[in-house]
Coordinates of C-alpha atoms and ligand atoms in Angstrom, one line a residue:
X141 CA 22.9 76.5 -65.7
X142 CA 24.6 75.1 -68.5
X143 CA 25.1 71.0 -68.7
X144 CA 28.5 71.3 -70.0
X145 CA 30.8 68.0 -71.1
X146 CA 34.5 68.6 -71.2
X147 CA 36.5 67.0 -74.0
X148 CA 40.4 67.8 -73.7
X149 CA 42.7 66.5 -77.2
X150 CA 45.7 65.7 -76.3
X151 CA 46.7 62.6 -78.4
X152 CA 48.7 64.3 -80.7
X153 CA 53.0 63.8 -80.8
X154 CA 54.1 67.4 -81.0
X155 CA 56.4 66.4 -83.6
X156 CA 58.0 69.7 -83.7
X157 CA 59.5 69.9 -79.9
X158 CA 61.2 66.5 -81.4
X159 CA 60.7 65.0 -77.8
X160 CA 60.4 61.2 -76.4
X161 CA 57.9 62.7 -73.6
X162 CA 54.7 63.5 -75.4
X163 CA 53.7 67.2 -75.7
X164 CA 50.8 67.6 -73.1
X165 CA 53.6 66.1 -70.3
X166 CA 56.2 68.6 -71.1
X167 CA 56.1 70.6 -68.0
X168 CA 55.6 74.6 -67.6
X169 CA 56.0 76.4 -64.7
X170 CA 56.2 73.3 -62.5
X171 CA 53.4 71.2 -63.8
X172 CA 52.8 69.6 -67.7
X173 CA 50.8 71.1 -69.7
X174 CA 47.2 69.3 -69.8
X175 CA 47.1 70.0 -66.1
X176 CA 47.3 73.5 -66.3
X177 CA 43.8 73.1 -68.9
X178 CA 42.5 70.5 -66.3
X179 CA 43.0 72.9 -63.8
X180 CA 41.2 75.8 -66.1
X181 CA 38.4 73.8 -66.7
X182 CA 37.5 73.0 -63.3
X183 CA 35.9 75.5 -61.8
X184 CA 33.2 75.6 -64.9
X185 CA 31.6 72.0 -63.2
X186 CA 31.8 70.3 -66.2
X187 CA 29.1 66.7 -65.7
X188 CA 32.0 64.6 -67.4
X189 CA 35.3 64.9 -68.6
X190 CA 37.2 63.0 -71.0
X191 CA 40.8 63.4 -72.1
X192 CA 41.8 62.1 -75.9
X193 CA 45.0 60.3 -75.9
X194 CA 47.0 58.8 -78.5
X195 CA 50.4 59.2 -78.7
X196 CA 52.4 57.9 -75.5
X197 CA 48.5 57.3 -74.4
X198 CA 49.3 55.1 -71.5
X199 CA 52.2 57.8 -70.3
X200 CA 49.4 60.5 -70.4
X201 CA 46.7 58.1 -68.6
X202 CA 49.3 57.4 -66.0
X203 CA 50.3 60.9 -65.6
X204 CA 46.5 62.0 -64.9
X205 CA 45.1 59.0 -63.4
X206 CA 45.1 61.5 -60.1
X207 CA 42.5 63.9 -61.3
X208 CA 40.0 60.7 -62.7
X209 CA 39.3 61.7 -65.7
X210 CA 38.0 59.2 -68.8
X211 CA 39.9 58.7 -71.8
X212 CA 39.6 57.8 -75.3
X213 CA 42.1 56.4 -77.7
X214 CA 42.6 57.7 -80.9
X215 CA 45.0 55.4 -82.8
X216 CA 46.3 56.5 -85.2
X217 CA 45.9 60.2 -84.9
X218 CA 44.3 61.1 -88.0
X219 CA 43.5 65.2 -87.1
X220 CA 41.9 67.4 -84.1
X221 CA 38.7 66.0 -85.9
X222 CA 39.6 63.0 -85.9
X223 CA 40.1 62.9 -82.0
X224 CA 36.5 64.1 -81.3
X225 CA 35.3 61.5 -83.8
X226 CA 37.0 58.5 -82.0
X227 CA 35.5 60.3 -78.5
X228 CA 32.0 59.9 -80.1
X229 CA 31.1 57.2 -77.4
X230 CA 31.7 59.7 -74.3
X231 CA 30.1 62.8 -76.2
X232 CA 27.9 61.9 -78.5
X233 CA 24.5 60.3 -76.3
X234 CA 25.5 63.8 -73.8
X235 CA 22.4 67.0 -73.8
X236 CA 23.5 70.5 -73.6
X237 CA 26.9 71.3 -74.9
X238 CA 30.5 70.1 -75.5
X239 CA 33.0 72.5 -74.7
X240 CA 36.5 71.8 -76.7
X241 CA 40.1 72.4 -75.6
X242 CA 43.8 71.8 -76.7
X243 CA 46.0 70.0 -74.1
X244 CA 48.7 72.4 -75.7
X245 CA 47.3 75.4 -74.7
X246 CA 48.0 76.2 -71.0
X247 CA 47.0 79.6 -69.7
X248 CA 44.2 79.6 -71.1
X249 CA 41.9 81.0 -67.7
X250 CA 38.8 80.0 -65.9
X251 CA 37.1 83.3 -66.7
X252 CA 38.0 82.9 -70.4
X253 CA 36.5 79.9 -70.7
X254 CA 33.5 81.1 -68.7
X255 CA 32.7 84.0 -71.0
X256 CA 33.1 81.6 -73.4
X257 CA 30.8 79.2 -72.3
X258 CA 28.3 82.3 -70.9
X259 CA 28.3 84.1 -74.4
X260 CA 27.6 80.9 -76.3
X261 CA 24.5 80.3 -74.3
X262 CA 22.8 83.2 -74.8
X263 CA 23.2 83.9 -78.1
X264 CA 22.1 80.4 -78.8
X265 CA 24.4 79.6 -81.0
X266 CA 25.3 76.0 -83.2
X267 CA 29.1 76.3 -82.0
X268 CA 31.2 79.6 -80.2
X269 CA 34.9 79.6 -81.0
X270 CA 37.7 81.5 -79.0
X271 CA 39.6 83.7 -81.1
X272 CA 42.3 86.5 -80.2
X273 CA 44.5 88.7 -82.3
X274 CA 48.0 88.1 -82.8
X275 CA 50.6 90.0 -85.0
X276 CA 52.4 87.1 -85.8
X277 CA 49.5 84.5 -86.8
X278 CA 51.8 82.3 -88.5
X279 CA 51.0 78.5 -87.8
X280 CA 47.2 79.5 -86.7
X281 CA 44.4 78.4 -88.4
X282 CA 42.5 81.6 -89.6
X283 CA 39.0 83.1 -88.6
X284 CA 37.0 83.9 -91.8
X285 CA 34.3 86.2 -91.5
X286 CA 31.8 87.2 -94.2
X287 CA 31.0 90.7 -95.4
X288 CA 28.6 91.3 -92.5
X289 CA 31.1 90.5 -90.0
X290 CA 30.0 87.1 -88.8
X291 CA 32.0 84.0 -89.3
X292 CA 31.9 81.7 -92.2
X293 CA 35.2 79.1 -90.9
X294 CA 38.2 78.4 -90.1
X295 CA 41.4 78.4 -92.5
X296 CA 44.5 76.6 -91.5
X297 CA 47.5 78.1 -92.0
X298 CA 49.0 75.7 -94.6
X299 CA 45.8 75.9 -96.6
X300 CA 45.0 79.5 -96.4
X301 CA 45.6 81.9 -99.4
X302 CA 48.1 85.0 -99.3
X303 CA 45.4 87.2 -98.5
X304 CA 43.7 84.4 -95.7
X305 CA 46.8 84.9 -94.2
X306 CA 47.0 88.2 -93.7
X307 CA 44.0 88.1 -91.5
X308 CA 44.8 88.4 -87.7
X309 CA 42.0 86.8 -85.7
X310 CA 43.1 83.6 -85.3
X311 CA 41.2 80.1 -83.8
X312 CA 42.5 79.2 -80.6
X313 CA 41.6 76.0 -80.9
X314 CA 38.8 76.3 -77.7
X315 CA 35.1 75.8 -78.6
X316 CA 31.8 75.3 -77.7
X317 CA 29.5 73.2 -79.6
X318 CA 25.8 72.5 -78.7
X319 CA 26.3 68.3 -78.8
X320 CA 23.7 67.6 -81.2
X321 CA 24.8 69.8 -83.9
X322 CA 28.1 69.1 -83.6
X323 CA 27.1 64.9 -83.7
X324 CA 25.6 66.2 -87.0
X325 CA 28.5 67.4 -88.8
X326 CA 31.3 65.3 -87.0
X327 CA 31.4 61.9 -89.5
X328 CA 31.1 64.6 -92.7
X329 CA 34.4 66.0 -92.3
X330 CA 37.0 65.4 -95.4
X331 CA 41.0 64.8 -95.1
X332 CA 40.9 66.6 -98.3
X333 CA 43.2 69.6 -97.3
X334 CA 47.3 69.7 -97.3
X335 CA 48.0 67.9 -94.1
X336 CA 45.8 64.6 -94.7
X337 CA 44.1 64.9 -92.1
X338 CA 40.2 65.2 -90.3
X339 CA 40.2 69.1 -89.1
X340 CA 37.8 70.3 -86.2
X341 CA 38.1 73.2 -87.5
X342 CA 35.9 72.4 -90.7
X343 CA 32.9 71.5 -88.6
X344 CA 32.5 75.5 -88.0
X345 CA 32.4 75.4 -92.3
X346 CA 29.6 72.5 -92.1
X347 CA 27.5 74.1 -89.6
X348 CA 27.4 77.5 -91.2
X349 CA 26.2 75.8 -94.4
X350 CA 23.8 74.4 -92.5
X351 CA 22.5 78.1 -91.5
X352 CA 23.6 77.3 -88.3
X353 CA 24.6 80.1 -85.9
X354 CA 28.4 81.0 -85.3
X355 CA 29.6 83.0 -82.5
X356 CA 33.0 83.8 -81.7
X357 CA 34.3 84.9 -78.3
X358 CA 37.4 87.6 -79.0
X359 CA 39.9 86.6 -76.0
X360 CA 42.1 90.0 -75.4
X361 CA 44.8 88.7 -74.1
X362 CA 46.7 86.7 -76.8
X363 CA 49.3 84.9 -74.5
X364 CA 46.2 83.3 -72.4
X365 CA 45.8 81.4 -76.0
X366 CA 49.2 80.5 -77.4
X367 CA 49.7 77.4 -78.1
X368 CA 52.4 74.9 -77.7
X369 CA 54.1 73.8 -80.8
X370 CA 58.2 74.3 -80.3
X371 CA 60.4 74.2 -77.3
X372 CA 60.6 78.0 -78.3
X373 CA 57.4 78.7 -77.6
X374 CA 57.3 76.5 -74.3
X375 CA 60.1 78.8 -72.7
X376 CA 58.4 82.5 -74.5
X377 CA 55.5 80.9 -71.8
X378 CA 57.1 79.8 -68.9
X379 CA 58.9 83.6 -69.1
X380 CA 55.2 85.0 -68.9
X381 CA 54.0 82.8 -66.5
X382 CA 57.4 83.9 -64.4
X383 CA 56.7 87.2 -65.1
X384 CA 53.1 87.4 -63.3
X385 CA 54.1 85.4 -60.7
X386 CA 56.8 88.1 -59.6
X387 CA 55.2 91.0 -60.3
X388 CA 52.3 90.0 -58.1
X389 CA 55.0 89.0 -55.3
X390 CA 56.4 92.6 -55.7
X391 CA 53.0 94.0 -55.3
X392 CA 52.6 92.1 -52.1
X393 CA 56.2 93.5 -50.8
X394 CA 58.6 91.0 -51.9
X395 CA 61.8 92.5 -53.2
X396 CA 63.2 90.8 -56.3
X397 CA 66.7 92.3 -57.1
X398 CA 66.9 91.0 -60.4
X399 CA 63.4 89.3 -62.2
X400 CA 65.3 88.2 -64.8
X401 CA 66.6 85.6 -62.9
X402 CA 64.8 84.7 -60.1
X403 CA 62.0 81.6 -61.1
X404 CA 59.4 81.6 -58.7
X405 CA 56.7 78.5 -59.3
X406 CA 52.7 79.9 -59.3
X407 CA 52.4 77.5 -56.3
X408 CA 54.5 79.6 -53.9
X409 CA 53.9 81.8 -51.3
X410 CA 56.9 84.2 -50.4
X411 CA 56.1 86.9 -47.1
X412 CA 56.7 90.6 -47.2
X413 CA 60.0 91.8 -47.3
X414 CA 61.7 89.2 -48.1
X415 CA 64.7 89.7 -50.9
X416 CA 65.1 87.3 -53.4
X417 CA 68.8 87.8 -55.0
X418 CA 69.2 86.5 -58.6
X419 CA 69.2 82.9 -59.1
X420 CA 66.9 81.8 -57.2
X421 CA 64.6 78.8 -57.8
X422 CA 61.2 78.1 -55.5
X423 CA 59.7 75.4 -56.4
X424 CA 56.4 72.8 -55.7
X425 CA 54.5 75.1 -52.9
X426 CA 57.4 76.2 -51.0
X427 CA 56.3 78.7 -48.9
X428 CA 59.1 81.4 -47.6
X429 CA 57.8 83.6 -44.2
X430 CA 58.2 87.3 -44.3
X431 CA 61.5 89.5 -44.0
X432 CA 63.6 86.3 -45.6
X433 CA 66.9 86.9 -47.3
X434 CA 67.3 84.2 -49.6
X435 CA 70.7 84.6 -51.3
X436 CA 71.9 83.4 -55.0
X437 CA 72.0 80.3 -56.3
X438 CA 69.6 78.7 -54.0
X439 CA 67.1 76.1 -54.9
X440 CA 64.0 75.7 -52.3
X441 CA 61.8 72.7 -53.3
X442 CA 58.9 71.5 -51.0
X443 CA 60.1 73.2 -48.2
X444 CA 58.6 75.3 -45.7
X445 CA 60.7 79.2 -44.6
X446 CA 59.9 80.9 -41.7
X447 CA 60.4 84.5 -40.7
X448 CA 63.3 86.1 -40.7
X449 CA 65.4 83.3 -42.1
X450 CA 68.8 83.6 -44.1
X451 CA 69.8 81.5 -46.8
X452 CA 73.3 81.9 -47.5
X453 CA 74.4 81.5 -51.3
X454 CA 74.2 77.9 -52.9
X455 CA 71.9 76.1 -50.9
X456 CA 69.6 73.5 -51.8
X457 CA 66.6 73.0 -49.7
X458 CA 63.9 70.3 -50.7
X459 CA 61.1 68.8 -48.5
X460 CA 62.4 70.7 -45.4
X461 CA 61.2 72.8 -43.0
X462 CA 63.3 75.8 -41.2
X463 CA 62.2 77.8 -38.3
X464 CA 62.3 81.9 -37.6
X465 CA 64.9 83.2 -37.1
X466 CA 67.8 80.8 -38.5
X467 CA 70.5 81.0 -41.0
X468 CA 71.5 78.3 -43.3
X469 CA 74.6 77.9 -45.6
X470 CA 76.4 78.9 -47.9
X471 CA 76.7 75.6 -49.5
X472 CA 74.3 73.6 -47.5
X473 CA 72.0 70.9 -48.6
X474 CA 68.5 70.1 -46.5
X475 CA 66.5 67.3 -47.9
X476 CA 63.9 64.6 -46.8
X477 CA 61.8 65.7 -44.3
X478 CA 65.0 67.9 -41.9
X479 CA 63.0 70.7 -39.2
X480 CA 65.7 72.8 -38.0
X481 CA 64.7 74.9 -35.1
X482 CA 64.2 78.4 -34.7
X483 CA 67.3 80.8 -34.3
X484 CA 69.9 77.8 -35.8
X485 CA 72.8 77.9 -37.6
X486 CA 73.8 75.4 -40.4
X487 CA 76.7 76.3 -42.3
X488 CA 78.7 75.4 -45.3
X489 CA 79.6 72.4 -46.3
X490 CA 76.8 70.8 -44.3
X491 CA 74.2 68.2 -45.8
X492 CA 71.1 67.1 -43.3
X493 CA 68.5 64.0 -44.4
X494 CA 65.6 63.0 -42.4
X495 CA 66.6 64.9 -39.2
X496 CA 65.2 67.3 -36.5
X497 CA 67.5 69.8 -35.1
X498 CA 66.2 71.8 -32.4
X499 CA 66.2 75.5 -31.3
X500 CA 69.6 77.8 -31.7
X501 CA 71.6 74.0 -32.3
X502 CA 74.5 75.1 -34.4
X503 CA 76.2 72.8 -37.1
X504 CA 78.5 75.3 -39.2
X505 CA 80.9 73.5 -40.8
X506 CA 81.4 69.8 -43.2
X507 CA 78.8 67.4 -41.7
X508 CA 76.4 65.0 -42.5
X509 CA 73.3 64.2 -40.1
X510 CA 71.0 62.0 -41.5
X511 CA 68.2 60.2 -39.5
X512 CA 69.1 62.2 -36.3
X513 CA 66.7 63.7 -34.0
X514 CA 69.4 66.6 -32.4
X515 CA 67.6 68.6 -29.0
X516 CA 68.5 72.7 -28.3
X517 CA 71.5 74.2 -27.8
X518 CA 73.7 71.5 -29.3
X519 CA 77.1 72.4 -30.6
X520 CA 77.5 70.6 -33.5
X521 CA 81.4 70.5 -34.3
X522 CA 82.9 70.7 -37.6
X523 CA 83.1 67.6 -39.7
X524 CA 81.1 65.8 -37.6
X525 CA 79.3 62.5 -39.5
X526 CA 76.8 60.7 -38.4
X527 CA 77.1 57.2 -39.6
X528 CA 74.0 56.2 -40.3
X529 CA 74.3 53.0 -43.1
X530 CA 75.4 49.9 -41.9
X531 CA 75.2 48.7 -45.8
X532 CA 71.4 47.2 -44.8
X533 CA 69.5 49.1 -42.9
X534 CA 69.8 53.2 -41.5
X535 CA 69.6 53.6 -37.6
X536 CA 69.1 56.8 -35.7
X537 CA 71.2 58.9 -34.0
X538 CA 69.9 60.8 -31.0
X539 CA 71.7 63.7 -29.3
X540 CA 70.1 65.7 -26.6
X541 CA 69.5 69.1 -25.1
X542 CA 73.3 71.3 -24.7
X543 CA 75.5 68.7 -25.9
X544 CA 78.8 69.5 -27.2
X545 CA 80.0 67.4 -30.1
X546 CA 83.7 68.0 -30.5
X547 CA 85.1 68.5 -34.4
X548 CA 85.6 65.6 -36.5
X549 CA 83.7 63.3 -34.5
X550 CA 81.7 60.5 -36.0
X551 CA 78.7 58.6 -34.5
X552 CA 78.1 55.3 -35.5
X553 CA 74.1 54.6 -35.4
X554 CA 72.4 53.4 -33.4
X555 CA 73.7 55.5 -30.5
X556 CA 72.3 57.9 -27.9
X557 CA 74.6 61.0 -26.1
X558 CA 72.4 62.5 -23.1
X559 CA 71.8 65.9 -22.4
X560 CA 75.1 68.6 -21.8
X561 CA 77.7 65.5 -22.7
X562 CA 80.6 66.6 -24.1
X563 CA 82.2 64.3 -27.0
X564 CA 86.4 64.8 -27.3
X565 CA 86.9 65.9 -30.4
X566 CA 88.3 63.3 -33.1
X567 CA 86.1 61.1 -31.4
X568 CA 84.4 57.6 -32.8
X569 CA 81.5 57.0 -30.7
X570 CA 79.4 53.8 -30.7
X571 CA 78.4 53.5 -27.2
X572 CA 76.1 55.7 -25.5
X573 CA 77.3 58.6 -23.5
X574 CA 75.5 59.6 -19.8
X575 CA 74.1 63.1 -19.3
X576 CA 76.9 65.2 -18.5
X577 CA 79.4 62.6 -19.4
X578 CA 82.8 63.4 -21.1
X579 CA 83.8 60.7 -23.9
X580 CA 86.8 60.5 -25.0
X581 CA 86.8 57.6 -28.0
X582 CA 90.4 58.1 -29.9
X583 CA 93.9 56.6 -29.5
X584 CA 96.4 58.0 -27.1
X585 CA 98.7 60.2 -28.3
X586 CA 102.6 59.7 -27.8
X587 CA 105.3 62.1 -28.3
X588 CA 108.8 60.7 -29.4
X589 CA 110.7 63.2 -28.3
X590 CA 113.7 64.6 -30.6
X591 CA 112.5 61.5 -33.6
X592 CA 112.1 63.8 -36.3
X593 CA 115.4 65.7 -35.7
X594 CA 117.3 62.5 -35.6
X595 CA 115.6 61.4 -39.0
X596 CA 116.7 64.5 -40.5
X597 CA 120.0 64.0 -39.5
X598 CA 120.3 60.3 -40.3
X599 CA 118.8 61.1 -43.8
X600 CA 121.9 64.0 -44.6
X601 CA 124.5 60.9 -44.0
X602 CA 122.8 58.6 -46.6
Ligands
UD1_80 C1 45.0 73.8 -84.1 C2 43.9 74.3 -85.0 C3 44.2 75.7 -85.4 C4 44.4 76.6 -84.2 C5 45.5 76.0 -83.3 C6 45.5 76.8 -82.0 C7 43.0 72.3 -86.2 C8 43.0 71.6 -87.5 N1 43.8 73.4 -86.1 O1 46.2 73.7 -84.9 O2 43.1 76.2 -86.2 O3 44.8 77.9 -84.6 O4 45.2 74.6 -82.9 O5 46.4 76.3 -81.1 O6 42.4 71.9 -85.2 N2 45.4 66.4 -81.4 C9 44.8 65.2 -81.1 N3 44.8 64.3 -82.2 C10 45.2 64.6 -83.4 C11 45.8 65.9 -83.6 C12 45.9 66.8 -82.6 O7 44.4 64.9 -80.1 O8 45.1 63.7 -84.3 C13 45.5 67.4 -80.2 C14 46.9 67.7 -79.9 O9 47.5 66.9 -78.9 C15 46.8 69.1 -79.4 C16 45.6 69.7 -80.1 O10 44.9 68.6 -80.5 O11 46.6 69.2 -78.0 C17 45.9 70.6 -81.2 O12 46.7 69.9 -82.2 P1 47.9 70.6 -83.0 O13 48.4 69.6 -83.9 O14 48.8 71.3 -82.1 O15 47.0 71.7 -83.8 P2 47.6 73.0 -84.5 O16 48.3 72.7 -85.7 O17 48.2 73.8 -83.4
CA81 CA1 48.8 73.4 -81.4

């Protein structure tokens, strides 16, 4: 078994996405960047890992202070070299080896990295480098290999000759290097190249003219090792990543009418059968049951989908749970912790916070429940409002078992109607109603007889 230390770089701006948020945090497929290498790197055990930050550093600390990592500062950010030299305190007194990656390069896999790591220890090599192949290797530094084949450096792109360029095995930027060799060459590096700055990348120069060995790991899949430089190039990813994640879905017997535009997050589960129109969004480890319909236009965050449920067109769903059977929307807008029952119906126009509806309760029409805890059976009339907000504090609204909440009613909080009470519809309530109770809460109504005739009239003699 290898004693591997991670190092992760991540300290430099990304000047080219010309962003404010730094370019490790700039999020693909749900999560930023450096978590998707965190993530990568886990299941190799690394003894200690340490994350370089620079740029934004206390952003990036804050933004991985879940996963308790270290960190090093590198201030000013002088070069990838220069980020392993500042690290020198975490790395440097470490045995076995040091195994290198880029916070901008994101699918990079587990099993990558462990044929990486596996390759470099047996052939006993100084330092291993990930390479792939690309067509279009402009902006990668170069792999240089000498006339027998093996590996003499690394060129960077804005230093490389015309015919360095043309070479298309390129330097991922991922490497393995046995600690103590690399903690021989690590101070000697030179800013002496076009960019002005301290280049990892020359240490695989240094070693070799030390006679070291040089291995390099040939990674087939190119996309696993793009980097992130350009907004560009973060959606050309996020389209792959979308990609995968639906054809593996269709493999497991979820129909997607149009992949082109439906954007299913890695973290979701969807069940067989279930039809995913275009323009759908599943998001943060939603998981939808099987034999779902889930229409266009709808956005399911956090939320949990049983079997057999419709969503209608333009929902949004976040942090919410729906039971088997039921039918929500179109237009309808579940957030902050709402169950609805199995076999219910929430129509358009209707927005539920913080609530519990219970089994085959129907609200179909312009409401808002929030902070209500609504039994079985309950009719639900249209426009109904719950009115939750004094202007201090929200109160609860509790309705039971069968009742029958006539349209455009509106319940002032706190306030409790008992199972099978009817409410009059165009009712206010703010008292409680008794089981089986009719209330009635709105003004009298009065007919003037003939009025609007004589108003007519008197208005023609004007
Ligand atoms: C680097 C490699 C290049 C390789 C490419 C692969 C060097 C000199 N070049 O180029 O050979 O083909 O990656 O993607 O290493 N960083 C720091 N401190 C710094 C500068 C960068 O921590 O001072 C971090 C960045 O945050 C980033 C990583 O190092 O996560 C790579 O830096 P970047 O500037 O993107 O290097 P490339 O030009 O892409
Ligand atoms: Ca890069």
């Amino acid at each position: 078994m290898l004693d591997l230390t991670l190092l992760i770089l991540a300290a430099g701006k990304g000047t080219r996405l010309k962003s404010a948020l730094p370019k490790v945090l700039h999020s693909l497929a749900g999560k930023p960047l450096i978590e998707h290498v965190v993530e990568a790197a886990l299941p190799l055990s690394p003894s200690a890992t340490c994350v370089v930050v620079g740029h934004e550093a206390q952003q990036v600390q804050r933004a991985l202070a879940h996963l308790g990592l270290e960190f090093a500062v590198q201030q000013p950010q002088l070069g990838t070299g220069h980020a392993v030299q500042v690290a020198g305190g975490f790395w440097k007194h470490r045995q076995g080896d040091l195994l290198i990656l880029s916070g901008d390069v994101p699918l990079i896999s587990a099993r990558t990295l462990q044929r990486l790591v596996d390759q470099h220890a047996q052939s006993n090599a100084s330092a291993t480098l990930l390479s792939t192949r690309l067509v279009d290797a402009t902006g990668y530094g170069r792999v240089v290999r000498d006339a027998a084949g093996a590996v003499e450096r690394i060129v960077e792109h804005k230093d490389a000759t015309d015919e360095e360029r043309r070479l298309s095995e390129v330097n991922a930027g991922i490497y393995c290097f046995s600690i103590p060799d690399l903690a021989q060459v690590i101070d000697a590096l030179s800013a002496a190249n076009s960019q002005r700055e301290f280049y990892l990348t020359d240490c695989i120069g240094l070693l070799r003219e030390q006679k070291k060995r040089i291995g390099a790991f040939l990674c087939e899949d190119a996309w696993e090792v793009s980097g992130v430089n350009s907004r560009s190039e973060l959606a050309e990813l996020e389209r792959i990543v979308r990609r995968k994640k639906l054809k593996q879905l269709m493999e497991d017997g979820v129909t997607v009418i149009d992949p082109e535009s439906a954007y299913v997050e890695p973290s979701v589960q969807v069940g067989p059968d279930s039809v995913l129109y275009p323009n759908v969004f599943l998001e943060k480890g939603t998981v939808i049951g099987a034999s779902c319909q889930i229409y266009p236009n709808v956005r399911i965050s956090a939320s949990k989908i049983g079997d057999g449920v419709v969503v209608l067109d333009s929902c949004l769903i976040a942090e919410s749970h729906v039971q088997a059977g039921s039918q929500v929307g179109p237009f309808a807008h579940l957030k902050s912790n709402t169950v609805i029952g199995s076999k219910a119906r929430i129509g358009n126009f209707v927005e539920i916070k913080n609530s519990r509806l219970g089994d085959k309760t129907k609200a179909a029409h312009l409401s808002y429940l929030g902070d209500a805890e609504i039994g079985q059976d309950v009719n639900v009339g249209a426009g109904t409002i719950t009115c939750n907000y004094d202007g201090v504090s929200k109160h609860r609204t509790i309705i039971e078992d069968g009742v029958f909440v006539g349209s455009d009613s509106q319940l002032i909080a706190p306030v409790t109607v008992r199972r099978g009470a009817y409410i009059a519809a165009g009712s206010t309530i703010d008292q409680d109603v008794p089981e089986d109770a009719l209330a009635i809460a709105r003004s009298q109504q009065v007919n003037k007889e003939h009025w609007a005739r004589k108003k007519r009239e008197s208005r023609r003699k004007e």
